[in-house]
Tab-separated table of C-alpha atoms in Angstrom:
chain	number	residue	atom	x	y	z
A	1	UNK	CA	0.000	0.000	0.000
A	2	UNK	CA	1.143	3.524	-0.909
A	3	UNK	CA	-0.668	6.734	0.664
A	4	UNK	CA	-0.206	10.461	0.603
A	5	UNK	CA	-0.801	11.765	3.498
A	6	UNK	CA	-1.378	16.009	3.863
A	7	UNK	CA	-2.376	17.649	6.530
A	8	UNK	CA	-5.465	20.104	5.863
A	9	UNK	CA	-7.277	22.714	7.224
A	10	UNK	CA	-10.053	21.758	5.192
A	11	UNK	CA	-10.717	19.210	2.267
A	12	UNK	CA	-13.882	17.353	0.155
A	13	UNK	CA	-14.755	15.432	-2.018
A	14	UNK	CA	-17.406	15.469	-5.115
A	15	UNK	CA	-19.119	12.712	-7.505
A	16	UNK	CA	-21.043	14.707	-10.840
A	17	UNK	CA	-21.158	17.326	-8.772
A	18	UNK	CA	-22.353	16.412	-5.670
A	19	UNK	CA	-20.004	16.558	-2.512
A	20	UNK	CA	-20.051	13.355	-0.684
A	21	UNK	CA	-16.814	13.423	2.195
A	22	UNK	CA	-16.133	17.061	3.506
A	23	UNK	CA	-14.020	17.096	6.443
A	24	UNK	CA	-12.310	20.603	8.624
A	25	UNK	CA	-8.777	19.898	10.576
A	26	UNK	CA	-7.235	16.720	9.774
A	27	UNK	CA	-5.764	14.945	6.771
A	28	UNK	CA	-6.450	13.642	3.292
A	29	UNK	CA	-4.770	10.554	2.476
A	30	UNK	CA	-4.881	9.444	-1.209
A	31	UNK	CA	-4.641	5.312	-1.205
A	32	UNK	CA	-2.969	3.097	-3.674
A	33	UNK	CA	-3.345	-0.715	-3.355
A	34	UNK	CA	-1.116	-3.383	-5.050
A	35	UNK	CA	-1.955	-7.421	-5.232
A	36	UNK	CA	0.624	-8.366	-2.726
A	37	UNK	CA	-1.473	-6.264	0.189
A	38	UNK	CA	-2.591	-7.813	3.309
A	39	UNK	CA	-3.939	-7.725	6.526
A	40	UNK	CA	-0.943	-6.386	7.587
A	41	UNK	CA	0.017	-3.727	5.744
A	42	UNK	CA	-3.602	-1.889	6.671
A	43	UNK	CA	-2.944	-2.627	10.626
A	44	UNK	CA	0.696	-0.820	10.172
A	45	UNK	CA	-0.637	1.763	7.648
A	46	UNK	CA	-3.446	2.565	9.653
A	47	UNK	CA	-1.589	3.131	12.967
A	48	UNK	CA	1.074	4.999	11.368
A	49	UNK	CA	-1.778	7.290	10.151
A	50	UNK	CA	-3.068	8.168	12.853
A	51	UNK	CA	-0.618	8.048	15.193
A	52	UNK	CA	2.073	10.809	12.638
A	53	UNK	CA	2.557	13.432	15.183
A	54	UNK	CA	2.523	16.374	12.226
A	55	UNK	CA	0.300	18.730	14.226
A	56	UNK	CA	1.648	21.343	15.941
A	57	UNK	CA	1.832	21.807	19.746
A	58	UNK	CA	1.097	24.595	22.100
A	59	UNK	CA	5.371	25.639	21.145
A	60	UNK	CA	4.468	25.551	17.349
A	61	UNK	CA	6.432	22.202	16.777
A	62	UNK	CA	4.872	19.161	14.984
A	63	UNK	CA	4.848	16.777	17.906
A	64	UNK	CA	1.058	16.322	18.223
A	65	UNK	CA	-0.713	13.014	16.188
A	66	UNK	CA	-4.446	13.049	14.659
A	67	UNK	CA	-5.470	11.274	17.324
A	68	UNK	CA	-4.499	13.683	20.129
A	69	UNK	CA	-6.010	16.625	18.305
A	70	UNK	CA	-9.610	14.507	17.442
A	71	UNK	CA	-9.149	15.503	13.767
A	72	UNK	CA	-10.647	13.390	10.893
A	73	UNK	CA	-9.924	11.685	7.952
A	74	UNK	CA	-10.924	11.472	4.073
A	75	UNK	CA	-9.781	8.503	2.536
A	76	UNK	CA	-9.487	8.569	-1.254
A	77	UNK	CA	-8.713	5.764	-3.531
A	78	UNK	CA	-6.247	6.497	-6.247
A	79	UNK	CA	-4.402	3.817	-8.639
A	80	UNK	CA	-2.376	6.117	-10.070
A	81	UNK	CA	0.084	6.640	-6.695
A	82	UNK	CA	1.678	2.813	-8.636
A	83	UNK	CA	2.458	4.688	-12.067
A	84	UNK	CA	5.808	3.389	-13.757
A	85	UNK	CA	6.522	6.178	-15.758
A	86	UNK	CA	10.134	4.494	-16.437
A	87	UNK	CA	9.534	3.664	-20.193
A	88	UNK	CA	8.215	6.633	-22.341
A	89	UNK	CA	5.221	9.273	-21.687
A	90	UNK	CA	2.206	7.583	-21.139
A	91	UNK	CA	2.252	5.573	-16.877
A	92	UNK	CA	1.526	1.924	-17.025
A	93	UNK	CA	-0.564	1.369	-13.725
A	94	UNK	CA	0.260	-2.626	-13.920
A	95	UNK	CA	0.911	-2.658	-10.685
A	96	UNK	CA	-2.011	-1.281	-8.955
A	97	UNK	CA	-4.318	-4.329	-7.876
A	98	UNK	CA	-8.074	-4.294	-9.990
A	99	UNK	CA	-11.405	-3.927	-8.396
A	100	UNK	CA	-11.770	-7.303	-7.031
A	101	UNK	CA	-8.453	-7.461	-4.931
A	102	UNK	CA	-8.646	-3.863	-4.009
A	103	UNK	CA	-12.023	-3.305	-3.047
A	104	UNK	CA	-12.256	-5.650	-0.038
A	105	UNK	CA	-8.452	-4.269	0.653
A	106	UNK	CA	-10.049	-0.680	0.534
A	107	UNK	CA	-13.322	-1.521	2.674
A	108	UNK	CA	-10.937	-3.415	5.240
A	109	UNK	CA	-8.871	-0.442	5.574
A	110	UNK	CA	-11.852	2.263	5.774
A	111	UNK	CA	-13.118	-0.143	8.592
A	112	UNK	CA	-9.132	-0.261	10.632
A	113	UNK	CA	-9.083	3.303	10.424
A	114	UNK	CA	-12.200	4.398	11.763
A	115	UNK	CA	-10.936	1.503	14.454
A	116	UNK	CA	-7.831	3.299	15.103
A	117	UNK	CA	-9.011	6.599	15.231
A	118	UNK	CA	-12.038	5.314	17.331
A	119	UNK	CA	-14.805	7.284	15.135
A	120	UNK	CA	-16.023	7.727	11.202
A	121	UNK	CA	-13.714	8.580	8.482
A	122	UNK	CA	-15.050	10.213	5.189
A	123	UNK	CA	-14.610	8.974	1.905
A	124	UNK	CA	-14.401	9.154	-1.550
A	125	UNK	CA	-16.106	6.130	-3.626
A	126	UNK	CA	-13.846	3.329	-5.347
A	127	UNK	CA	-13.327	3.790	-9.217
A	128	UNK	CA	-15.589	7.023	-9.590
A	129	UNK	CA	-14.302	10.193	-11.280
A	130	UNK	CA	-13.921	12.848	-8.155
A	131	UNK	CA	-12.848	16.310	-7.227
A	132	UNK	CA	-11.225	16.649	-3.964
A	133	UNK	CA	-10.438	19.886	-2.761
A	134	UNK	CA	-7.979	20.735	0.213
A	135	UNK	CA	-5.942	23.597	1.847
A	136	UNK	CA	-3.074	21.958	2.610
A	137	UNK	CA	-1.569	23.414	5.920
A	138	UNK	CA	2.050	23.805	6.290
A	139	UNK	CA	2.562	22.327	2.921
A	140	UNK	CA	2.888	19.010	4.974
A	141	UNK	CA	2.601	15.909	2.862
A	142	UNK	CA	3.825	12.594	3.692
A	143	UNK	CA	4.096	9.158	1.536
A	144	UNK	CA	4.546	6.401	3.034
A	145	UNK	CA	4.572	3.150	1.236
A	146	UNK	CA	3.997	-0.369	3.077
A	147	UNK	CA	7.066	-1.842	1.049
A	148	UNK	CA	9.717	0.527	2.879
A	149	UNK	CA	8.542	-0.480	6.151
A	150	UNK	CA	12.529	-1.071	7.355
């Protein structure tokens, strides 16, 4: 599993223009799933989530985790954080798992997250065409990739 991780101020998502995740201090994290991703790659993705201390204290420093500052999470699937742009101009996505590996991967992981943080995430929907929309605060983005774990 590969995510992005950015802390926001705000951030949302919309389907044909309707918004369906909208979400005020916390972070967007943009989801890519491969075939070889288990059980255990959402339990350590997960916790490292939520547990990132990127928020700032009451000195200004980022020592503070979403968790200790009760923000929330939208969760987006995207297959194009496994592009291999290494041959030519157009990104083979090969690598990203299809539907019926990385749904239940996706659902599992919606469900370990909300466990984590101990209440509801937002989300985008699997496979649809969205808009998401974020101020990211800071900039601070994050990827983190299940495969570098050591």
């Amino acid at each position: 599993m590969k995510a992005v991780i950015q802390r926001v101020t705000h951030a949302s998502v919309t389907i044909e223009g309707e918004q369906v995740a909208s979400i005020q201090q916390g972070v967007l994290v943009l989801l890519g799933i491969v075939n070889e991703d288990a059980q255990e790659d959402i339990n350590w993705l997960s916790n490292k989530i939520v547990n990132l201390r990127i928020f700032a204290d009451e000195n200004d420093v980022m020592n503070k985790s979403l968790s200790d500052i009760k923000g929330d999470i939208i969760l987006v699937s995207q297959f194009t954080l496994h592009a291999n742009t290494k041959k030519g101009n157009r990104p083979s996505y090969i690598k990203a798992a299809k539907p019926e590996v990385a749904i239940p991967l996706y659902e599992t992981f919606i469900k370990q997250l909300e466990n984590d943080l101990g209440k509801p995430i937002q989300t985008g929907q699997f496979g649809a065409d969205m808009k998401v929309e974020l101020l990211n605060d800071g900039p601070v983005t994050i990827i983190i990739d299940t495969k570098n774990k050591e």
